[in-house]
Amino acid sequence: MLRIGRALLERLSRGRTFVRRLPAEFGNLPVVVSPDAQLKYLKPGADGFDPELLAAALALVHPGHHVWDVGANVGVFAIAAAGLSGTGHIVAIEADIWLAGLLRRTGGLPENAGFKFSVVPAGAYSEAGVCEFEISRRGRASNHLRAVSGSSQTGGVRETVVIATLPLDALLAHFPPPDVVKIDVEGAELHVLRGMSQVLREARPLIFCEVNSTERARVLALMADAGYVARNIATGEVDPNPGYNVLFVPREKGFQPVKTERS
């Protein structure tokens, strides 16, 4: 019965949007959200946001930082980063055209108009081209490239669309090199990282990446070859066995975590 109720709520939520405000430490900035992305956005207060994602923003983003949010979804991390950075350029990369539209609406809200906030409606990948992209039957947060396994939370496929893809290295011609890159691409992270070799080599940003278990060994090897080490975001210590969300830090930089209530 509970499963039937959830499925009905998910179906009724499709296409519906409203404005939520981030917690006070992010300036209560507004974000256009939709339960079509995640039902979580229906919950009141701070429970309506991913606490680990917000804690990561607090730990990683500092005034003036340029931030790329890859797989931005509705832009919670991107707008949190905008509030923390202030003057830096925030780039939200999102393959789902409908979600990219919400990102543009969020960027156009009066309270966000002063930020340097750009939306790139494309899929980050190893090369430029086109790919089939599956829209999840459940929340759009689980959308994924057809070529990868995706998440167990998709609940099936609502529709398959064709999207444009690009390597993140291509963004260096248009935006400042990033200080922080957050990646959440539902199993396509290895392809994304292969398409940002110049970014890793020259910009040396902090990388906060959701890593699918099937790609873990190859992702860790690629990042080690690029001169990065996995560190615990809460302690700053080298993490020999990182979890699902991995902080990669350039070997030459080290990392000192910011102590916050959320961390």
Short mmCIF file of C-alpha atoms in Angstrom, two decimals:
data_model
loop_
_atom_site.label_atom_id
_atom_site.label_comp_id
_atom_site.label_asym_id
_atom_site.label_seq_id
_atom_site.Cartn_x
_atom_site.Cartn_y
_atom_site.Cartn_z
CA MET A 1 0.00 0.00 0.00
CA LEU A 2 2.85 2.39 0.90
CA ARG A 3 4.54 1.65 -2.42
CA ILE A 4 1.30 2.34 -4.31
CA GLY A 5 0.89 5.64 -2.44
CA ARG A 6 4.43 6.72 -3.28
CA ALA A 7 3.98 5.82 -6.94
CA LEU A 8 0.77 7.85 -7.08
CA LEU A 9 2.45 10.84 -5.41
CA GLU A 10 5.34 10.64 -7.87
CA ARG A 11 2.95 10.63 -10.80
CA LEU A 12 0.90 13.55 -9.43
CA SER A 13 4.11 15.52 -8.82
CA ARG A 14 5.28 15.44 -12.42
CA GLY A 15 5.84 18.89 -13.84
CA ARG A 16 4.99 20.69 -10.59
CA THR A 17 7.42 23.31 -9.29
CA PHE A 18 7.71 25.70 -6.38
CA VAL A 19 10.37 27.75 -4.62
CA ARG A 20 12.24 26.46 -1.57
CA ARG A 21 14.79 28.43 0.45
CA LEU A 22 18.15 27.09 1.48
CA PRO A 23 19.10 27.10 5.19
CA ALA A 24 20.33 30.29 6.83
CA GLU A 25 24.05 29.51 6.41
CA PHE A 26 23.47 29.83 2.66
CA GLY A 27 21.64 33.13 2.98
CA ASN A 28 18.17 31.56 2.66
CA LEU A 29 18.65 31.79 -1.10
CA PRO A 30 15.72 30.62 -3.25
CA VAL A 31 15.82 27.55 -5.50
CA VAL A 32 13.09 26.46 -7.91
CA VAL A 33 12.53 22.78 -7.06
CA SER A 34 10.19 20.00 -8.08
CA PRO A 35 9.08 16.78 -6.39
CA ASP A 36 9.38 15.40 -9.94
CA ALA A 37 13.13 15.52 -9.26
CA GLN A 38 12.94 14.19 -5.68
CA LEU A 39 9.97 13.78 -3.34
CA LYS A 40 12.32 15.03 -0.61
CA TYR A 41 11.51 18.59 -1.67
CA LEU A 42 8.02 18.16 -0.19
CA LYS A 43 9.49 17.82 3.31
CA PRO A 44 9.48 20.96 5.47
CA GLY A 45 12.58 22.84 6.59
CA ALA A 46 16.11 21.50 6.30
CA ASP A 47 14.75 17.95 5.85
CA GLY A 48 13.88 18.95 2.30
CA PHE A 49 17.55 19.07 1.30
CA ASP A 50 20.38 16.53 1.16
CA PRO A 51 22.44 17.22 4.32
CA GLU A 52 25.61 15.63 2.91
CA LEU A 53 25.43 17.81 -0.19
CA LEU A 54 25.03 21.01 1.83
CA ALA A 55 27.80 19.96 4.23
CA ALA A 56 30.09 19.42 1.24
CA ALA A 57 29.36 22.91 -0.06
CA LEU A 58 30.21 24.41 3.34
CA ALA A 59 33.43 22.41 3.55
CA LEU A 60 34.69 23.05 0.02
CA VAL A 61 33.49 26.42 -1.28
CA HIS A 62 35.16 29.63 -0.12
CA PRO A 63 34.71 33.30 -1.09
CA GLY A 64 35.70 33.92 -4.69
CA HIS A 65 35.73 30.26 -5.70
CA HIS A 66 34.67 29.26 -9.20
CA VAL A 67 32.51 26.13 -9.01
CA TRP A 68 31.26 23.66 -11.61
CA ASP A 69 28.22 21.57 -10.64
CA VAL A 70 28.13 18.57 -12.99
CA GLY A 71 24.77 16.83 -12.90
CA ALA A 72 23.29 19.88 -11.19
CA ASN A 73 19.68 18.61 -11.04
CA VAL A 74 17.62 21.53 -9.62
CA GLY A 75 20.75 23.37 -8.46
CA VAL A 76 20.80 23.01 -4.68
CA PHE A 77 24.60 22.63 -4.60
CA ALA A 78 25.08 25.28 -7.29
CA ILE A 79 23.06 27.96 -5.48
CA ALA A 80 24.58 27.02 -2.13
CA ALA A 81 27.98 27.47 -3.79
CA ALA A 82 26.91 30.82 -5.23
CA GLY A 83 25.98 32.06 -1.77
CA LEU A 84 29.25 30.88 -0.26
CA SER A 85 31.46 32.09 -3.11
CA GLY A 86 29.82 35.44 -3.70
CA THR A 87 31.97 36.70 -6.58
CA GLY A 88 33.00 33.42 -8.22
CA HIS A 89 31.47 32.03 -11.41
CA ILE A 90 29.11 29.11 -10.83
CA VAL A 91 28.48 26.81 -13.80
CA ALA A 92 25.61 24.30 -13.60
CA ILE A 93 25.83 21.46 -16.16
CA GLU A 94 22.61 19.49 -16.56
CA ALA A 95 21.62 17.03 -19.30
CA ASP A 96 17.87 17.02 -18.59
CA ILE A 97 16.45 19.96 -20.56
CA TRP A 98 13.47 20.26 -18.20
CA LEU A 99 15.72 20.51 -15.15
CA ALA A 100 17.99 22.93 -17.00
CA GLY A 101 14.93 25.13 -17.42
CA LEU A 102 14.40 25.13 -13.65
CA LEU A 103 18.05 26.10 -13.19
CA ARG A 104 17.58 29.07 -15.49
CA ARG A 105 14.48 30.12 -13.56
CA THR A 106 16.44 29.88 -10.31
CA GLY A 107 19.28 31.96 -11.72
CA GLY A 108 16.77 34.60 -12.82
CA LEU A 109 15.16 35.06 -9.41
CA PRO A 110 15.81 38.60 -8.08
CA GLU A 111 17.80 37.40 -5.05
CA ASN A 112 20.10 35.37 -7.30
CA ALA A 113 20.48 37.93 -10.08
CA GLY A 114 23.74 39.32 -8.68
CA PHE A 115 25.60 36.02 -8.98
CA LYS A 116 27.66 34.91 -11.96
CA PHE A 117 25.53 31.86 -12.67
CA SER A 118 25.56 29.99 -15.97
CA VAL A 119 23.58 26.94 -17.09
CA VAL A 120 24.98 24.50 -19.66
CA PRO A 121 22.15 22.24 -20.94
CA ALA A 122 24.27 19.26 -22.00
CA GLY A 123 25.62 15.99 -20.70
CA ALA A 124 29.23 15.93 -19.52
CA TYR A 125 31.06 13.09 -21.26
CA SER A 126 34.45 11.98 -22.55
CA GLU A 127 33.85 13.53 -25.97
CA ALA A 128 31.51 15.80 -27.89
CA GLY A 129 28.59 14.08 -29.58
CA VAL A 130 25.09 12.84 -28.87
CA CYS A 131 23.90 10.12 -26.50
CA GLU A 132 20.62 8.54 -25.49
CA PHE A 133 19.51 9.71 -22.06
CA GLU A 134 16.90 7.96 -19.93
CA ILE A 135 14.37 9.93 -17.89
CA SER A 136 13.55 7.98 -14.75
CA ARG A 137 10.01 6.86 -14.07
CA ARG A 138 10.52 7.95 -10.47
CA GLY A 139 12.55 11.05 -9.56
CA ARG A 140 14.50 12.86 -12.27
CA ALA A 141 17.47 12.88 -9.89
CA SER A 142 18.03 9.29 -11.09
CA ASN A 143 18.15 10.13 -14.81
CA HIS A 144 21.16 8.60 -16.54
CA LEU A 145 22.88 7.95 -19.84
CA ARG A 146 21.55 4.82 -21.48
CA ALA A 147 25.12 3.57 -21.92
CA VAL A 148 25.67 3.25 -18.14
CA SER A 149 23.95 1.21 -15.46
CA GLY A 150 22.40 4.15 -13.61
CA SER A 151 20.80 3.87 -10.18
CA SER A 152 18.54 1.26 -8.62
CA GLN A 153 16.18 4.15 -7.74
CA THR A 154 14.98 4.87 -11.29
CA GLY A 155 11.85 2.70 -11.04
CA GLY A 156 12.07 2.12 -14.77
CA VAL A 157 12.31 4.50 -17.70
CA ARG A 158 9.71 7.19 -18.42
CA GLU A 159 11.18 8.09 -21.79
CA THR A 160 14.46 8.04 -23.71
CA VAL A 161 15.68 11.28 -25.27
CA VAL A 162 18.73 12.29 -27.28
CA ILE A 163 21.06 14.85 -25.70
CA ALA A 164 24.21 16.70 -26.71
CA THR A 165 27.37 15.76 -24.84
CA LEU A 166 30.63 17.61 -24.33
CA PRO A 167 33.91 17.13 -22.46
CA LEU A 168 34.35 19.46 -19.50
CA ASP A 169 37.71 20.56 -20.93
CA ALA A 170 35.68 22.45 -23.57
CA LEU A 171 34.29 24.73 -20.86
CA LEU A 172 37.75 26.18 -20.19
CA ALA A 173 37.37 28.27 -23.35
CA HIS A 174 34.30 29.99 -21.91
CA PHE A 175 34.55 29.99 -18.10
CA PRO A 176 37.25 30.53 -15.45
CA PRO A 177 39.08 27.35 -14.36
CA PRO A 178 37.18 25.79 -11.45
CA ASP A 179 38.36 25.64 -7.86
CA VAL A 180 35.72 23.04 -6.97
CA VAL A 181 33.92 20.50 -9.17
CA LYS A 182 30.98 18.46 -7.89
CA ILE A 183 30.04 15.42 -10.00
CA ASP A 184 26.81 13.44 -9.65
CA VAL A 185 26.07 11.70 -12.94
CA GLU A 186 24.52 8.35 -11.97
CA GLY A 187 27.25 5.98 -13.16
CA ALA A 188 28.83 8.11 -15.92
CA GLU A 189 31.58 9.56 -13.71
CA LEU A 190 34.40 7.68 -15.43
CA HIS A 191 33.36 9.15 -18.80
CA VAL A 192 33.13 12.63 -17.23
CA LEU A 193 36.59 12.38 -15.66
CA ARG A 194 38.11 11.18 -18.93
CA GLY A 195 36.75 14.31 -20.58
CA MET A 196 38.39 16.69 -18.10
CA SER A 197 42.06 15.72 -18.29
CA GLN A 198 43.11 19.32 -19.00
CA VAL A 199 41.06 20.57 -16.04
CA LEU A 200 42.70 18.00 -13.76
CA ARG A 201 46.16 18.76 -15.12
CA GLU A 202 46.04 22.57 -15.17
CA ALA A 203 43.29 23.84 -12.84
CA ARG A 204 43.79 21.17 -10.13
CA PRO A 205 40.36 21.69 -8.51
CA LEU A 206 38.93 19.82 -5.57
CA ILE A 207 36.64 17.09 -6.92
CA PHE A 208 33.60 15.90 -4.95
CA CYS A 209 32.30 12.92 -6.89
CA GLU A 210 29.58 10.33 -6.43
CA VAL A 211 31.22 7.05 -7.49
CA ASN A 212 29.24 4.04 -8.67
CA SER A 213 30.47 0.77 -7.17
CA THR A 214 30.96 -0.81 -10.60
CA GLU A 215 33.34 1.98 -11.64
CA ARG A 216 35.11 2.51 -8.31
CA ALA A 217 38.42 0.80 -9.07
CA ARG A 218 38.82 2.52 -12.44
CA VAL A 219 37.84 5.93 -11.07
CA LEU A 220 40.31 5.65 -8.19
CA ALA A 221 43.06 4.54 -10.60
CA LEU A 222 42.37 7.41 -13.02
CA MET A 223 42.45 9.97 -10.23
CA ALA A 224 45.64 8.50 -8.76
CA ASP A 225 47.28 8.75 -12.19
CA ALA A 226 46.18 12.41 -12.31
CA GLY A 227 47.95 13.08 -9.01
CA TYR A 228 44.90 13.09 -6.75
CA VAL A 229 44.28 11.35 -3.44
CA ALA A 230 40.97 10.51 -1.75
CA ARG A 231 40.51 12.31 1.56
CA ASN A 232 37.86 12.20 4.24
CA ILE A 233 35.86 15.40 3.87
CA ALA A 234 35.21 15.59 7.63
CA THR A 235 38.77 14.98 8.89
CA GLY A 236 41.02 15.80 5.95
CA GLU A 237 42.86 12.51 6.39
CA VAL A 238 43.80 10.30 3.45
CA ASP A 239 40.97 7.79 2.97
CA PRO A 240 42.21 4.40 1.67
CA ASN A 241 38.67 3.04 1.38
CA PRO A 242 36.38 5.94 0.41
CA GLY A 243 32.63 5.60 0.44
CA TYR A 244 29.97 6.48 -2.12
CA ASN A 245 30.77 10.21 -2.22
CA VAL A 246 34.49 10.76 -2.65
CA LEU A 247 36.56 13.91 -2.14
CA PHE A 248 39.59 13.92 -4.44
CA VAL A 249 42.32 16.42 -3.53
CA PRO A 250 45.45 17.23 -5.57
CA ARG A 251 48.37 15.45 -3.94
CA GLU A 252 50.35 18.68 -3.64
CA LYS A 253 47.57 20.66 -1.91
CA GLY A 254 46.34 18.73 1.09
CA PHE A 255 42.97 19.59 2.61
CA GLN A 256 41.92 21.24 5.85
CA PRO A 257 38.20 20.72 6.53
CA VAL A 258 36.03 23.57 7.68
CA LYS A 259 34.32 22.79 10.97
CA THR A 260 30.59 23.41 10.69
CA GLU A 261 27.46 22.21 12.42
CA ARG A 262 26.66 20.11 9.36
CA SER A 263 30.08 18.43 9.26
#
